[in-house]
XYZ file of C-alpha atoms in Angstrom:
69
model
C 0.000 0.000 0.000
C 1.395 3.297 -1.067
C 0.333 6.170 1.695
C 0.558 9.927 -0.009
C 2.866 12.129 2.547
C -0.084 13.900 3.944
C -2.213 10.737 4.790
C 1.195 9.537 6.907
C 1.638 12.861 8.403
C -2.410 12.670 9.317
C -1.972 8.660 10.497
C 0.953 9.593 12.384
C -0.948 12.280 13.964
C -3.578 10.157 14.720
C -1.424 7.143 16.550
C 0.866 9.951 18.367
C -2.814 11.348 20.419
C -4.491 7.562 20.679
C -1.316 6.243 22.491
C -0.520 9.724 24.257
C -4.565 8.993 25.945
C -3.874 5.308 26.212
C -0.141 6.439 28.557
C -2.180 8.982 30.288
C -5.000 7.082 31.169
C -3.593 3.339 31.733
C -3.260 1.263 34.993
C -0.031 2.667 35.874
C 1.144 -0.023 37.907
C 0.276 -2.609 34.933
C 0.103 -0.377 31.851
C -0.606 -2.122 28.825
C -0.584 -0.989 25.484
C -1.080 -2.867 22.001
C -1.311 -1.459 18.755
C -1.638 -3.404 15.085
C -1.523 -1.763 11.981
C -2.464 -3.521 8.724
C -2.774 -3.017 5.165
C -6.056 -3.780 3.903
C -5.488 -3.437 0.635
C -6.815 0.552 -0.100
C -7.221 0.407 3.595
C -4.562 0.847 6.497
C -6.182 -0.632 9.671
C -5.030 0.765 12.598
C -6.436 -1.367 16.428
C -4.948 -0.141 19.926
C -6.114 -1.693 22.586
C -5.021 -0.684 26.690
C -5.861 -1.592 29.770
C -7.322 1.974 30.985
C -10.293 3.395 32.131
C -11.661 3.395 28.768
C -14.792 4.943 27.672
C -18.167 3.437 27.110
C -18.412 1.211 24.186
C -20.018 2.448 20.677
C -19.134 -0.151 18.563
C -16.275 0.156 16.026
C -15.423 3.630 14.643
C -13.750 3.977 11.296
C -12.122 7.113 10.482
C -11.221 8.129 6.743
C -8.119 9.879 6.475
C -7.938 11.717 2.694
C -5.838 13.657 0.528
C -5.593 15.169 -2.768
C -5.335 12.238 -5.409
């Protein structure tokens, strides 16, 4: 999968503030922190799971990251 330079600057973006909530919000004496990214084929799937506080379940969200083609 080929990402354009302003979907990986938007991705990265993205990963930087999920994992800076999951730190700031984990068990701190067991913090856990697990994060899988896949290609998809025209999709990059991105799944980070912790062992914080959390928030109330919605189901899955997707989010569409897109640039200029």
């Amino acid at each position: 999968c080929s990402i354009q330079p302003m979907i990986l600057t938007q991705l990265k973006r993205v990963i930087h503030n999920i994992v800076g909530n999951s730190i700031k919000y984990m068990n701190k004496d067991n913090g856990f922190i697990s994060i899988r990214i896949n290609d998809v084929g025209d999709f990059i799937q991105v799944e980070v799971e912790d062992n914080g506080k959390g928030i109330e379940s919605r189901g899955d969200y997707v989010y569409a990251l897109r640039g200029k083609s």
